[in-house]
Tab-separated table of C-alpha atoms in Angstrom:
chain	number	residue	atom	x	y	z
D	144	MET	CA	13.629	-23.698	13.552
D	145	THR	CA	11.342	-21.807	11.183
D	146	ASN	CA	10.252	-18.187	11.191
D	147	LEU	CA	6.974	-16.540	10.310
D	148	VAL	CA	6.271	-13.434	8.231
D	149	ALA	CA	2.843	-11.861	7.803
D	150	ASP	CA	1.527	-8.941	5.767
D	151	ILE	CA	-1.846	-7.876	7.188
D	152	GLY	CA	-3.970	-5.455	5.186
D	153	GLY	CA	-7.555	-4.298	5.612
D	154	THR	CA	-8.889	-7.074	3.371
D	155	ASN	CA	-6.476	-10.005	3.407
D	156	ALA	CA	-3.988	-11.480	5.855
D	157	ARG	CA	-0.971	-12.986	4.082
D	158	PHE	CA	1.271	-15.398	5.951
D	159	ALA	CA	4.413	-17.334	4.970
D	160	LEU	CA	7.325	-19.256	6.437
D	161	CYS	CA	10.792	-17.772	6.221
D	162	ASP	CA	14.092	-19.600	6.796
D	163	GLU	CA	17.283	-18.078	8.216
D	164	HIS	CA	18.424	-17.114	4.668
D	165	GLY	CA	15.241	-15.190	3.979
D	166	ILE	CA	13.761	-17.793	1.663
D	167	ILE	CA	9.927	-17.582	1.644
D	168	SER	CA	7.646	-20.632	1.444
D	169	ASN	CA	4.117	-21.827	2.198
D	170	VAL	CA	2.345	-18.551	1.374
D	171	GLN	CA	-1.249	-18.549	2.614
D	172	ILE	CA	-3.905	-15.848	2.233
D	173	TYR	CA	-6.882	-15.531	4.565
D	174	PRO	CA	-9.793	-13.048	4.308
D	175	CYS	CA	-9.685	-10.816	7.410
D	176	LYS	CA	-13.470	-10.733	7.766
D	177	LYS	CA	-13.615	-14.485	8.426
D	178	PHE	CA	-11.785	-14.214	11.789
D	179	LYS	CA	-13.092	-12.519	14.894
D	180	HIS	CA	-9.647	-11.942	16.462
D	181	PHE	CA	-6.224	-11.425	14.944
D	182	SER	CA	-4.809	-14.250	17.097
D	183	ASP	CA	-7.319	-16.613	15.456
D	184	VAL	CA	-5.784	-16.236	12.014
D	185	VAL	CA	-2.232	-16.454	13.417
D	186	LYS	CA	-3.209	-19.702	15.190
D	187	LYS	CA	-4.742	-21.093	11.984
D	188	PHE	CA	-1.618	-20.503	9.942
D	189	ILE	CA	0.732	-22.010	12.570
D	190	THR	CA	-1.518	-25.002	13.120
D	191	GLU	CA	-1.808	-25.732	9.422
D	192	SER	CA	1.903	-25.228	8.855
D	193	LYS	CA	2.744	-27.893	11.456
D	194	VAL	CA	6.094	-26.326	12.359
D	195	GLU	CA	7.566	-24.670	15.434
D	196	ILE	CA	7.973	-20.930	14.955
D	197	GLN	CA	11.082	-19.279	16.382
D	198	LYS	CA	10.833	-15.646	15.271
D	199	ALA	CA	8.077	-13.621	13.644
D	200	ALA	CA	7.940	-10.332	11.735
D	201	MET	CA	4.541	-8.884	10.891
D	202	ALA	CA	3.500	-5.845	8.844
D	203	ILE	CA	0.185	-4.301	9.897
D	204	ALA	CA	-1.811	-1.708	7.954
D	205	CYS	CA	-2.025	0.805	10.802
D	206	PRO	CA	0.172	3.061	12.915
D	207	ILE	CA	2.447	1.193	15.329
D	208	THR	CA	2.902	3.494	18.294
D	209	GLY	CA	3.136	1.157	21.295
D	210	ASP	CA	2.145	-2.249	22.623
D	211	HIS	CA	-1.504	-1.913	21.646
D	212	VAL	CA	-2.221	-2.274	17.947
D	213	GLN	CA	-5.538	-1.029	16.527
D	214	PHE	CA	-6.196	-1.787	12.899
D	215	THR	CA	-7.356	1.118	10.689
D	216	ASN	CA	-9.520	-0.661	8.128
D	217	CYS	CA	-10.430	-3.759	10.101
D	218	LYS	CA	-11.954	-4.384	13.589
D	219	TRP	CA	-8.982	-6.321	14.920
D	220	GLU	CA	-6.762	-5.159	17.772
D	221	PHE	CA	-4.118	-6.899	19.895
D	222	SER	CA	-1.282	-6.516	22.383
D	223	ILE	CA	2.181	-7.193	20.915
D	224	SER	CA	3.543	-8.570	24.223
D	225	GLU	CA	0.519	-10.811	24.723
D	226	LEU	CA	0.721	-12.106	21.176
D	227	GLN	CA	4.380	-12.992	21.639
D	228	GLN	CA	3.616	-14.750	24.914
D	229	GLN	CA	0.624	-16.605	23.482
D	230	PHE	CA	2.573	-18.129	20.609
D	231	LYS	CA	5.918	-18.405	22.439
D	232	PHE	CA	7.845	-16.465	19.766
D	233	GLU	CA	11.495	-16.048	20.721
D	234	LYS	CA	11.347	-12.635	18.997
D	235	LEU	CA	8.443	-10.698	17.490
D	236	GLU	CA	8.661	-7.498	15.485
D	237	ILE	CA	5.546	-5.602	14.455
D	238	VAL	CA	5.962	-2.807	11.898
D	239	ASN	CA	3.685	-0.632	9.811
D	240	ASP	CA	2.904	-2.385	6.535
D	241	PHE	CA	4.701	0.245	4.485
D	242	VAL	CA	7.882	-0.102	6.547
D	243	ALA	CA	7.960	-3.654	5.147
D	244	GLN	CA	7.234	-2.373	1.648
D	245	ALA	CA	10.021	0.164	1.980
D	246	TYR	CA	12.593	-2.390	3.163
D	247	ALA	CA	11.656	-4.517	0.143
D	248	VAL	CA	12.829	-1.873	-2.340
D	249	PRO	CA	16.608	-2.506	-2.048
D	250	GLU	CA	15.879	-6.248	-2.485
D	251	LEU	CA	14.034	-5.799	-5.807
D	252	THR	CA	15.611	-6.872	-9.078
D	253	SER	CA	15.018	-5.247	-12.458
D	254	ASP	CA	12.438	-7.971	-13.192
D	255	ASP	CA	10.459	-6.902	-10.092
D	256	VAL	CA	9.739	-3.322	-11.242
D	257	ILE	CA	8.099	-1.574	-14.163
D	258	LYS	CA	9.371	1.941	-14.865
D	259	ILE	CA	6.833	4.638	-15.747
D	260	GLY	CA	8.307	7.587	-17.624
D	261	GLU	CA	11.782	9.125	-17.468
D	262	GLY	CA	14.246	9.681	-14.625
D	263	LEU	CA	17.209	7.782	-13.266
D	264	ALA	CA	17.624	6.813	-9.621
D	265	LYS	CA	20.591	8.224	-7.747
D	266	ALA	CA	22.493	6.115	-5.274
D	267	ASP	CA	22.303	6.991	-1.572
D	268	ALA	CA	19.253	9.199	-2.068
D	269	PRO	CA	15.874	9.090	-0.305
D	270	ILE	CA	13.227	6.735	-1.754
D	271	GLY	CA	9.476	7.139	-1.428
D	272	VAL	CA	6.912	4.290	-1.407
D	273	ILE	CA	3.189	4.804	-2.007
D	274	GLY	CA	0.598	2.055	-2.189
D	275	PRO	CA	-3.123	2.219	-2.973
D	276	GLY	CA	-4.916	-0.844	-1.625
D	277	THR	CA	-7.756	-1.060	0.832
D	278	GLY	CA	-6.254	2.193	2.166
D	279	LEU	CA	-3.264	4.287	1.051
D	280	GLY	CA	0.119	3.468	2.547
D	281	VAL	CA	3.093	5.855	2.508
D	282	SER	CA	6.667	5.444	3.743
D	283	PHE	CA	10.189	6.378	2.705
D	284	LEU	CA	13.760	5.174	2.988
D	285	ILE	CA	16.631	7.378	4.207
D	286	PRO	CA	20.180	6.283	3.321
D	287	GLN	CA	22.513	5.730	6.244
D	288	ASN	CA	26.009	4.223	6.242
D	289	GLY	CA	25.568	2.270	3.021
D	290	SER	CA	22.134	0.965	3.999
D	291	TYR	CA	18.665	2.406	4.588
D	292	ILE	CA	16.326	3.213	7.456
D	293	ALA	CA	12.613	2.959	6.759
D	294	ILE	CA	10.466	5.787	8.118
D	295	PRO	CA	6.783	5.019	8.672
D	296	GLY	CA	4.126	7.658	8.317
D	297	GLU	CA	0.418	8.170	7.747
D	298	GLY	CA	0.682	10.308	4.632
D	299	GLY	CA	-2.426	8.647	3.231
D	300	HIS	CA	-4.444	10.688	5.721
D	301	ALA	CA	-3.017	14.020	4.618
D	302	THR	CA	-5.524	16.371	2.991
D	303	VAL	CA	-5.851	15.794	-0.742
D	304	SER	CA	-5.814	18.593	-3.308
D	305	ALA	CA	-7.502	19.058	-6.696
D	306	THR	CA	-5.770	20.054	-9.914
D	307	SER	CA	-8.810	20.450	-12.165
D	308	ASN	CA	-12.359	21.779	-11.923
D	309	ARG	CA	-13.719	18.230	-12.318
D	310	GLN	CA	-11.615	17.061	-9.379
D	311	MET	CA	-12.804	20.045	-7.349
D	312	ASP	CA	-16.407	19.070	-8.046
D	313	VAL	CA	-15.771	15.512	-6.881
D	314	LEU	CA	-13.980	16.706	-3.741
D	315	SER	CA	-16.852	19.072	-2.948
D	316	ILE	CA	-19.248	16.124	-2.808
D	317	LEU	CA	-16.816	14.156	-0.635
D	318	TYR	CA	-16.236	17.144	1.695
D	319	ARG	CA	-19.974	17.225	2.378
D	320	GLN	CA	-19.890	13.512	3.087
D	321	TYR	CA	-16.729	13.250	5.214
D	322	GLY	CA	-15.864	16.755	6.409
D	323	HIS	CA	-12.168	16.034	5.769
D	324	VAL	CA	-11.090	14.446	2.519
D	325	SER	CA	-7.757	12.677	2.901
D	326	ALA	CA	-5.756	11.239	0.050
D	327	GLU	CA	-6.984	7.786	1.060
D	328	ARG	CA	-10.572	8.882	0.381
D	329	VAL	CA	-9.749	9.100	-3.336
D	330	ILE	CA	-6.551	7.098	-3.872
D	331	SER	CA	-7.411	3.564	-2.710
D	332	GLY	CA	-10.005	0.864	-3.334
D	333	GLN	CA	-12.548	2.732	-1.267
D	334	GLY	CA	-11.332	5.969	-2.862
D	335	LEU	CA	-12.141	4.686	-6.338
D	336	SER	CA	-15.655	3.788	-5.175
D	337	ASN	CA	-15.985	7.317	-3.750
D	338	ILE	CA	-14.887	8.926	-7.012
D	339	TYR	CA	-17.194	6.825	-9.141
D	340	ASN	CA	-20.213	7.540	-6.955
D	341	ALA	CA	-19.443	11.281	-6.957
D	342	LEU	CA	-19.156	11.287	-10.748
D	343	ARG	CA	-22.553	9.579	-10.979
D	344	LEU	CA	-24.035	12.342	-8.830
D	345	LEU	CA	-22.409	14.996	-10.961
D	346	THR	CA	-24.013	13.491	-14.075
D	347	ASN	CA	-27.439	13.383	-12.351
D	348	GLU	CA	-27.436	9.639	-11.989
D	349	SER	CA	-28.505	7.829	-8.802
D	350	SER	CA	-25.983	7.121	-6.083
D	351	LEU	CA	-24.265	3.771	-6.547
D	352	VAL	CA	-21.251	2.583	-4.517
D	353	LEU	CA	-19.556	-0.175	-6.514
D	354	PRO	CA	-16.581	-2.224	-5.367
D	355	PRO	CA	-13.321	-1.090	-7.020
D	356	GLU	CA	-12.887	-4.269	-9.031
D	357	ASP	CA	-16.249	-3.650	-10.739
D	358	ILE	CA	-15.228	-0.105	-11.627
D	359	PHE	CA	-11.974	-1.353	-13.157
D	360	ASP	CA	-13.985	-3.880	-15.134
D	361	LEU	CA	-16.221	-1.061	-16.420
D	362	ALA	CA	-13.114	0.974	-17.386
D	363	ILE	CA	-11.579	-1.974	-19.219
D	364	LYS	CA	-14.821	-2.512	-21.124
D	365	GLY	CA	-14.876	1.143	-22.223
D	366	ASP	CA	-17.577	2.500	-19.904
D	367	ASN	CA	-17.100	6.270	-19.893
D	368	LEU	CA	-17.815	6.890	-16.186
D	369	GLY	CA	-15.770	3.921	-15.025
D	370	PHE	CA	-12.867	5.035	-17.221
D	371	GLU	CA	-13.083	8.576	-15.912
D	372	ALA	CA	-13.144	7.374	-12.295
D	373	VAL	CA	-10.069	5.159	-12.736
D	374	ASN	CA	-8.118	7.853	-14.494
D	375	MET	CA	-9.058	10.497	-11.968
D	376	MET	CA	-7.656	8.234	-9.221
D	377	PHE	CA	-4.461	7.737	-11.243
D	378	ASP	CA	-4.198	11.500	-11.813
D	379	MET	CA	-4.589	12.220	-8.105
D	380	LEU	CA	-1.998	9.547	-7.301
D	381	GLY	CA	0.417	11.266	-9.699
D	382	THR	CA	-0.124	14.598	-7.965
D	383	PHE	CA	0.264	13.063	-4.524
D	384	ALA	CA	3.387	11.115	-5.519
D	385	GLY	CA	4.916	14.317	-6.887
D	386	ASN	CA	4.194	16.041	-3.577
D	387	LEU	CA	5.996	13.252	-1.703
D	388	ALA	CA	8.942	13.384	-4.084
D	389	LEU	CA	9.315	17.130	-3.520
D	390	THR	CA	8.905	16.791	0.230
D	391	ILE	CA	11.671	14.215	0.778
D	392	GLY	CA	13.875	14.881	-2.295
D	393	ALA	CA	13.231	11.330	-3.545
D	394	PHE	CA	16.036	11.111	-6.081
D	395	GLY	CA	16.249	7.383	-5.304
D	396	GLY	CA	12.810	7.040	-6.907
D	397	ILE	CA	9.149	6.817	-6.074
D	398	TYR	CA	7.835	3.250	-5.941
D	399	ILE	CA	4.179	2.361	-6.359
D	400	ALA	CA	3.123	-0.630	-4.287
D	401	GLY	CA	-0.231	-1.835	-2.899
D	402	GLY	CA	-2.805	-4.316	-4.041
D	403	ILE	CA	-4.438	-2.391	-6.863
D	404	ILE	CA	-2.036	-1.144	-9.520
D	405	PRO	CA	0.284	-4.145	-9.935
D	406	ARG	CA	-2.651	-6.339	-11.102
D	407	PRO	CA	-2.029	-7.014	-14.850
D	408	ALA	CA	-5.341	-5.604	-16.196
D	409	ASN	CA	-5.148	-2.547	-13.899
D	410	LEU	CA	-1.486	-2.055	-14.705
D	411	ASN	CA	-2.214	-1.638	-18.432
D	412	LEU	CA	-4.635	1.214	-17.637
D	413	PHE	CA	-2.092	2.762	-15.278
D	414	ILE	CA	0.693	2.720	-17.871
D	415	GLN	CA	-1.564	4.470	-20.376
D	416	SER	CA	-2.784	7.056	-17.866
D	417	ASP	CA	-1.572	10.592	-17.141
D	418	PHE	CA	0.037	9.504	-13.862
D	419	ARG	CA	3.530	10.578	-14.888
D	420	LYS	CA	2.262	13.809	-16.456
D	421	LYS	CA	0.546	14.723	-13.160
D	422	PHE	CA	3.654	13.641	-11.187
D	423	VAL	CA	5.852	16.224	-12.883
D	424	GLU	CA	3.297	19.033	-13.173
D	425	LYS	CA	4.726	21.255	-10.469
D	426	GLY	CA	5.306	24.528	-12.321
D	427	ARG	CA	8.869	25.758	-11.803
D	428	PHE	CA	9.891	22.363	-10.394
D	429	GLN	CA	8.938	20.228	-13.389
D	430	ALA	CA	12.570	19.849	-14.397
D	431	TYR	CA	13.412	18.772	-10.801
D	432	LEU	CA	10.749	16.051	-10.913
D	433	ASN	CA	11.687	14.916	-14.428
D	434	GLN	CA	14.897	13.544	-12.907
D	435	ILE	CA	13.064	11.320	-10.429
D	436	PRO	CA	12.032	7.854	-11.665
D	437	THR	CA	8.604	6.348	-10.856
D	438	LEU	CA	8.385	2.563	-10.727
D	439	VAL	CA	5.678	-0.008	-10.023
D	440	MET	CA	6.620	-2.804	-7.661
D	441	ALA	CA	5.338	-5.732	-9.715
D	442	SER	CA	6.847	-8.568	-7.697
D	443	LYS	CA	4.485	-10.913	-5.878
D	444	ASN	CA	4.153	-10.193	-2.128
D	445	PRO	CA	6.950	-7.587	-1.946
D	446	ALA	CA	6.266	-7.011	1.764
D	447	PHE	CA	7.643	-10.470	2.452
D	448	LEU	CA	10.989	-9.335	1.043
D	449	GLY	CA	11.100	-6.513	3.557
D	450	LEU	CA	9.946	-8.754	6.435
D	451	SER	CA	12.579	-11.386	5.590
D	452	TYR	CA	15.155	-8.615	5.800
D	453	LEU	CA	13.897	-7.820	9.342
D	454	ILE	CA	14.001	-11.517	10.281
D	455	LYS	CA	17.666	-11.718	9.221
D	456	LYS	CA	18.434	-8.640	11.378
D	457	MET	CA	16.872	-10.150	14.534
């Protein structure tokens, strides 16, 4: 028998097969917008894989609060019990996407992470995971009896704060647009587009909402506004990550996941940014935060590591 793992974001649906030892194979990526229903993309993967699926573990980019699952950044919705019945899974576990990212952390090797700045992780200490992608995922790991329990949350929808006059000006524009400006409105793919457009308005240019990849291209090519937008997002991520580290006492480290920062070209900009400086800028608690390491999860499809862990536990 073969098992299925799936990491479903707001843009792409990633599927793979997983054996009883947690070995991942046959990774497939499908654009979410090409499928009317979530079950359609599940069916496509299983049909193309030509195997019988025994157990399935899926990570979904939305809150998981009951049988009904409603995606946050996609029009899909489904019933967990009906999905299990439709595909005759022996067992099916649906978790928030950042629960899977969190469970991946203990499985990472030194080759799977890139350390940003100082700090050394302490054993048996809480760990935070933050990931800018289509949205902004947040979760954390709590040590228990030599292992960890992943705690899901929706920290990406907490109110964001500014640490400079320029950031305040950008947030003022976004407050008029959205009413409430969450961290996700500025620290994500859509967030980068929001920042860039707001900066254009502040410099008396016409409104222009560019996709995030175009803004990164502008930054890499030395465009001043594109570079400022990217670095403002990184600065805000540093502030937000520092807030999470303080909140949970994350002496096990803060890990940066998601689909944006680990990309090689983007990663170079991130390493050179003021992310770490903003992370530790907490007044009297700078020395506290200096002890906490910040690391980028650079492994390919880290959520599959966490999902394979769940498969082995079933």
